[in-house]
PDB file of C-alpha atoms in Angstrom:
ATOM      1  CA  UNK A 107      74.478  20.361  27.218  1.00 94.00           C
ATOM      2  CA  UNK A 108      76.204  22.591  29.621  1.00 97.00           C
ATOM      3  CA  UNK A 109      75.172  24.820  32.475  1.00 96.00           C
ATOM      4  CA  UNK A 110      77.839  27.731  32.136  1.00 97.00           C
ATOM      5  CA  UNK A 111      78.872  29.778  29.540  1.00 97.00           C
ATOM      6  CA  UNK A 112      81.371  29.846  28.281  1.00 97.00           C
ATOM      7  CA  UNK A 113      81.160  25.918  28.730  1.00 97.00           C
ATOM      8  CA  UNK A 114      84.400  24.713  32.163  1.00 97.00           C
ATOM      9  CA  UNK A 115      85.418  21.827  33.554  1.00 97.00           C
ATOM     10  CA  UNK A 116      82.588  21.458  35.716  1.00 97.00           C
ATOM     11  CA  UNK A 117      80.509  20.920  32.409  1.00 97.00           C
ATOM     12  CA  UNK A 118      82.621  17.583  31.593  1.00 96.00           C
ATOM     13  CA  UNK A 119      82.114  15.537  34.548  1.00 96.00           C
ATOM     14  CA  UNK A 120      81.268  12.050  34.233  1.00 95.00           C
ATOM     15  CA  UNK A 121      78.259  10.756  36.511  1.00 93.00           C
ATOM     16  CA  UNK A 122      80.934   8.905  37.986  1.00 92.00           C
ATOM     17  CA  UNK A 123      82.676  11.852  39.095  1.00 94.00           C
ATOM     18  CA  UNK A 124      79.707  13.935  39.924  1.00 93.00           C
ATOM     19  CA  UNK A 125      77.684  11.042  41.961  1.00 92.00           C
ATOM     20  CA  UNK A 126      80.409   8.226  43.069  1.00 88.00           C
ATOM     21  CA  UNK A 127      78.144   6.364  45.462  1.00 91.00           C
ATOM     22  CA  UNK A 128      75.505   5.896  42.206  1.00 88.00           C
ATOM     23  CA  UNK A 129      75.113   2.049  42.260  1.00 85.00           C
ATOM     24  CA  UNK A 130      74.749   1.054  38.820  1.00 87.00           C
ATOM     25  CA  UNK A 131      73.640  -2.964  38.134  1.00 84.00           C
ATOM     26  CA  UNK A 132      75.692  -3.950  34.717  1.00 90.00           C
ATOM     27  CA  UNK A 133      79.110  -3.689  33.534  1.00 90.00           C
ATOM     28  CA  UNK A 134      77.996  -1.552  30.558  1.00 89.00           C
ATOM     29  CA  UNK A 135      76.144   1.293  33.054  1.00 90.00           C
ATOM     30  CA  UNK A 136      79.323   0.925  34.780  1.00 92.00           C
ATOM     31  CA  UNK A 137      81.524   2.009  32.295  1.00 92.00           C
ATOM     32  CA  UNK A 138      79.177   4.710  30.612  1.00 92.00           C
ATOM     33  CA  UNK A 139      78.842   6.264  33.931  1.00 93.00           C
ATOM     34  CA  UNK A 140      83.387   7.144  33.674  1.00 95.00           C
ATOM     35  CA  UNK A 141      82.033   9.084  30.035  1.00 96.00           C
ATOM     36  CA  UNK A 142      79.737  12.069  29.483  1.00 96.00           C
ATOM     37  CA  UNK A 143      76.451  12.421  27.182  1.00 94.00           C
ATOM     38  CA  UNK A 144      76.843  14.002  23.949  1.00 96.00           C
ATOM     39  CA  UNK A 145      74.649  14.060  20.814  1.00 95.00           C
ATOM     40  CA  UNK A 146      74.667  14.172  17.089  1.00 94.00           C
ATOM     41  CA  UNK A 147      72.161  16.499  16.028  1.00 93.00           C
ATOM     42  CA  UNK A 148      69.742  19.541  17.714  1.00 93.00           C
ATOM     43  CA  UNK A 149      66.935  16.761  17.476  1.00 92.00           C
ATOM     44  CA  UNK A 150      68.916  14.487  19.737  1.00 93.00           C
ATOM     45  CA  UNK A 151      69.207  17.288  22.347  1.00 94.00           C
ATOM     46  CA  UNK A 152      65.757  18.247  22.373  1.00 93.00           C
ATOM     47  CA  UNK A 153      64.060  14.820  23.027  1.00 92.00           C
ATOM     48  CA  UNK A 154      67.042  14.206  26.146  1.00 92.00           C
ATOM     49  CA  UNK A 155      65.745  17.318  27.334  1.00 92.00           C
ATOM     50  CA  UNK A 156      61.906  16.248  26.811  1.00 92.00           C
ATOM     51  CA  UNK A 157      62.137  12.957  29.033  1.00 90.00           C
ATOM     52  CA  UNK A 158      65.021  14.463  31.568  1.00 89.00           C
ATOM     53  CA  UNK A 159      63.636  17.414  33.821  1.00 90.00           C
ATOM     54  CA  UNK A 160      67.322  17.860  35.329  1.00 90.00           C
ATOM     55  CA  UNK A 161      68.382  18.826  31.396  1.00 91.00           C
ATOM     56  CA  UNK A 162      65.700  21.342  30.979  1.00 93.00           C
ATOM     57  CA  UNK A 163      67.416  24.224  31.978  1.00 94.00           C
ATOM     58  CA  UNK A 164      70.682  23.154  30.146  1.00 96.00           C
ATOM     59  CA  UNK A 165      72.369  25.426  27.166  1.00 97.00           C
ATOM     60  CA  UNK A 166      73.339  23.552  24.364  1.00 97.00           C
ATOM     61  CA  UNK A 167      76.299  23.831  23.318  1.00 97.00           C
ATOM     62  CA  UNK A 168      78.604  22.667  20.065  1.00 97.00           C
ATOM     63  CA  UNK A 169      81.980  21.328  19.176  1.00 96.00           C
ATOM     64  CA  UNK A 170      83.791  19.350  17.038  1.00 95.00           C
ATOM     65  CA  UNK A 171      85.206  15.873  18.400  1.00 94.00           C
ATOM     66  CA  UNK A 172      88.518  14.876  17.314  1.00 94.00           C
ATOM     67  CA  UNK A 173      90.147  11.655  17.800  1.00 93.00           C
ATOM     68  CA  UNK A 174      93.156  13.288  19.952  1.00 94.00           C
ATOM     69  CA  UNK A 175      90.463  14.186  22.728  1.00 96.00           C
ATOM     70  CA  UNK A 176      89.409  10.984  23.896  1.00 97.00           C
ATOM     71  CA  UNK A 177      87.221   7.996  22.411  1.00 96.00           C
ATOM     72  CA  UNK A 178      83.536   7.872  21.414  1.00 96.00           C
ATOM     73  CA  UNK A 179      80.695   5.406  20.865  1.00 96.00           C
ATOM     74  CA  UNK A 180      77.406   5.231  19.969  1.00 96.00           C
ATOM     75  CA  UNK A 181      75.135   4.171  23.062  1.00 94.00           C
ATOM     76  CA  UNK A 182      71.748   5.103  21.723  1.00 93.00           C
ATOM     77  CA  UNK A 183      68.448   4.373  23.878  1.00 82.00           C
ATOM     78  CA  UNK A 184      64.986   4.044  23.908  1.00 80.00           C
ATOM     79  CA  UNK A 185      64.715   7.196  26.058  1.00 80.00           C
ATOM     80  CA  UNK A 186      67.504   9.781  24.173  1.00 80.00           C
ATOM     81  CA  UNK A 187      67.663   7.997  20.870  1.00 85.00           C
ATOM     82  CA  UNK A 188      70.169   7.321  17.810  1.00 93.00           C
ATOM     83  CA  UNK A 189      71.871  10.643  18.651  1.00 94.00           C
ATOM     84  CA  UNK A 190      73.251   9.787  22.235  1.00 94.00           C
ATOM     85  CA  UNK A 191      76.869   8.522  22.324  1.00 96.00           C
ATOM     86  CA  UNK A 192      79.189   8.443  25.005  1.00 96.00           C
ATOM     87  CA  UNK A 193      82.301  10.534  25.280  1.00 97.00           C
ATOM     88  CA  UNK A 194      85.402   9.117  27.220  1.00 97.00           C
ATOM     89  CA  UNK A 195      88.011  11.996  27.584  1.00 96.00           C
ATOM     90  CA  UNK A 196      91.773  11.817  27.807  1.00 95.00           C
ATOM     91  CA  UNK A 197      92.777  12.914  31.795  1.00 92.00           C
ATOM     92  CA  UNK A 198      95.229  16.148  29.617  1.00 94.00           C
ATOM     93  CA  UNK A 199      92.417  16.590  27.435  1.00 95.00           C
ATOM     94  CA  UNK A 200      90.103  20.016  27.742  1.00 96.00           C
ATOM     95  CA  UNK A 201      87.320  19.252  25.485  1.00 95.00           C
ATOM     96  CA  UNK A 202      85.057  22.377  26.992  1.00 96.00           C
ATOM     97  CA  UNK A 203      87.738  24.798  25.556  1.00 96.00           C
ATOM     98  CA  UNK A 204      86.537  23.743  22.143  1.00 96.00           C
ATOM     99  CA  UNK A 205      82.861  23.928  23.117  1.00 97.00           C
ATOM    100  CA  UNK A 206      80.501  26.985  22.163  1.00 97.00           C
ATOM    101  CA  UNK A 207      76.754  27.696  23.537  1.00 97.00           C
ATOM    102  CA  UNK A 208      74.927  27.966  20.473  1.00 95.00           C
TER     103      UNK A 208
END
């Protein structure tokens, strides 16, 4: 989920880089926090947006993930389900150039 469009930089920030003095308690939070959100399917999207106000107003937005971008894992939860995984970018990487509000 983005805010501009076409999708920038500003778009890919980690909540590291957007909110550095978030404490966060475990080692797991910790690292999640250095990737960005992104999800599997349209489903996915729509419940995040359905439990997060702040993702409400969001534009969805698509692209294909390729292993020369950066790494990604599953990190599902009981709040944004199966679909959430966490996206770690390479620092040359420009993963919103790829990206298209759909």
């Amino acid at each position: 989920m983005v805010d501009y469009n076409p999708p920038c930089k500003k778009d890919f920030l980690s909540l590291q880089e957007r909110r550095p003095e978030c404490v966060l308690a475990t080692d797991n939070e910790k690292c999640q926090a250095c990737g960005i959100s992104v999800y599997t399917d349209l489903e996915g999207i729509e419940l995040a947006k359905n439990v997060s106000r702040g993702l409400r107003r969001k534009k969805t937005a698509k692209g294909i993930l390729t292993p020369d971008l950066g790494l990604i894992k599953n990190t599902p939860s009981q709040r944004t389900g199966d679909s959430h995984h966490t996206f770690w970018y390479h620092i040359n990487a420009e993963p919103w150039k790829i990206f298209q509000v759909i």
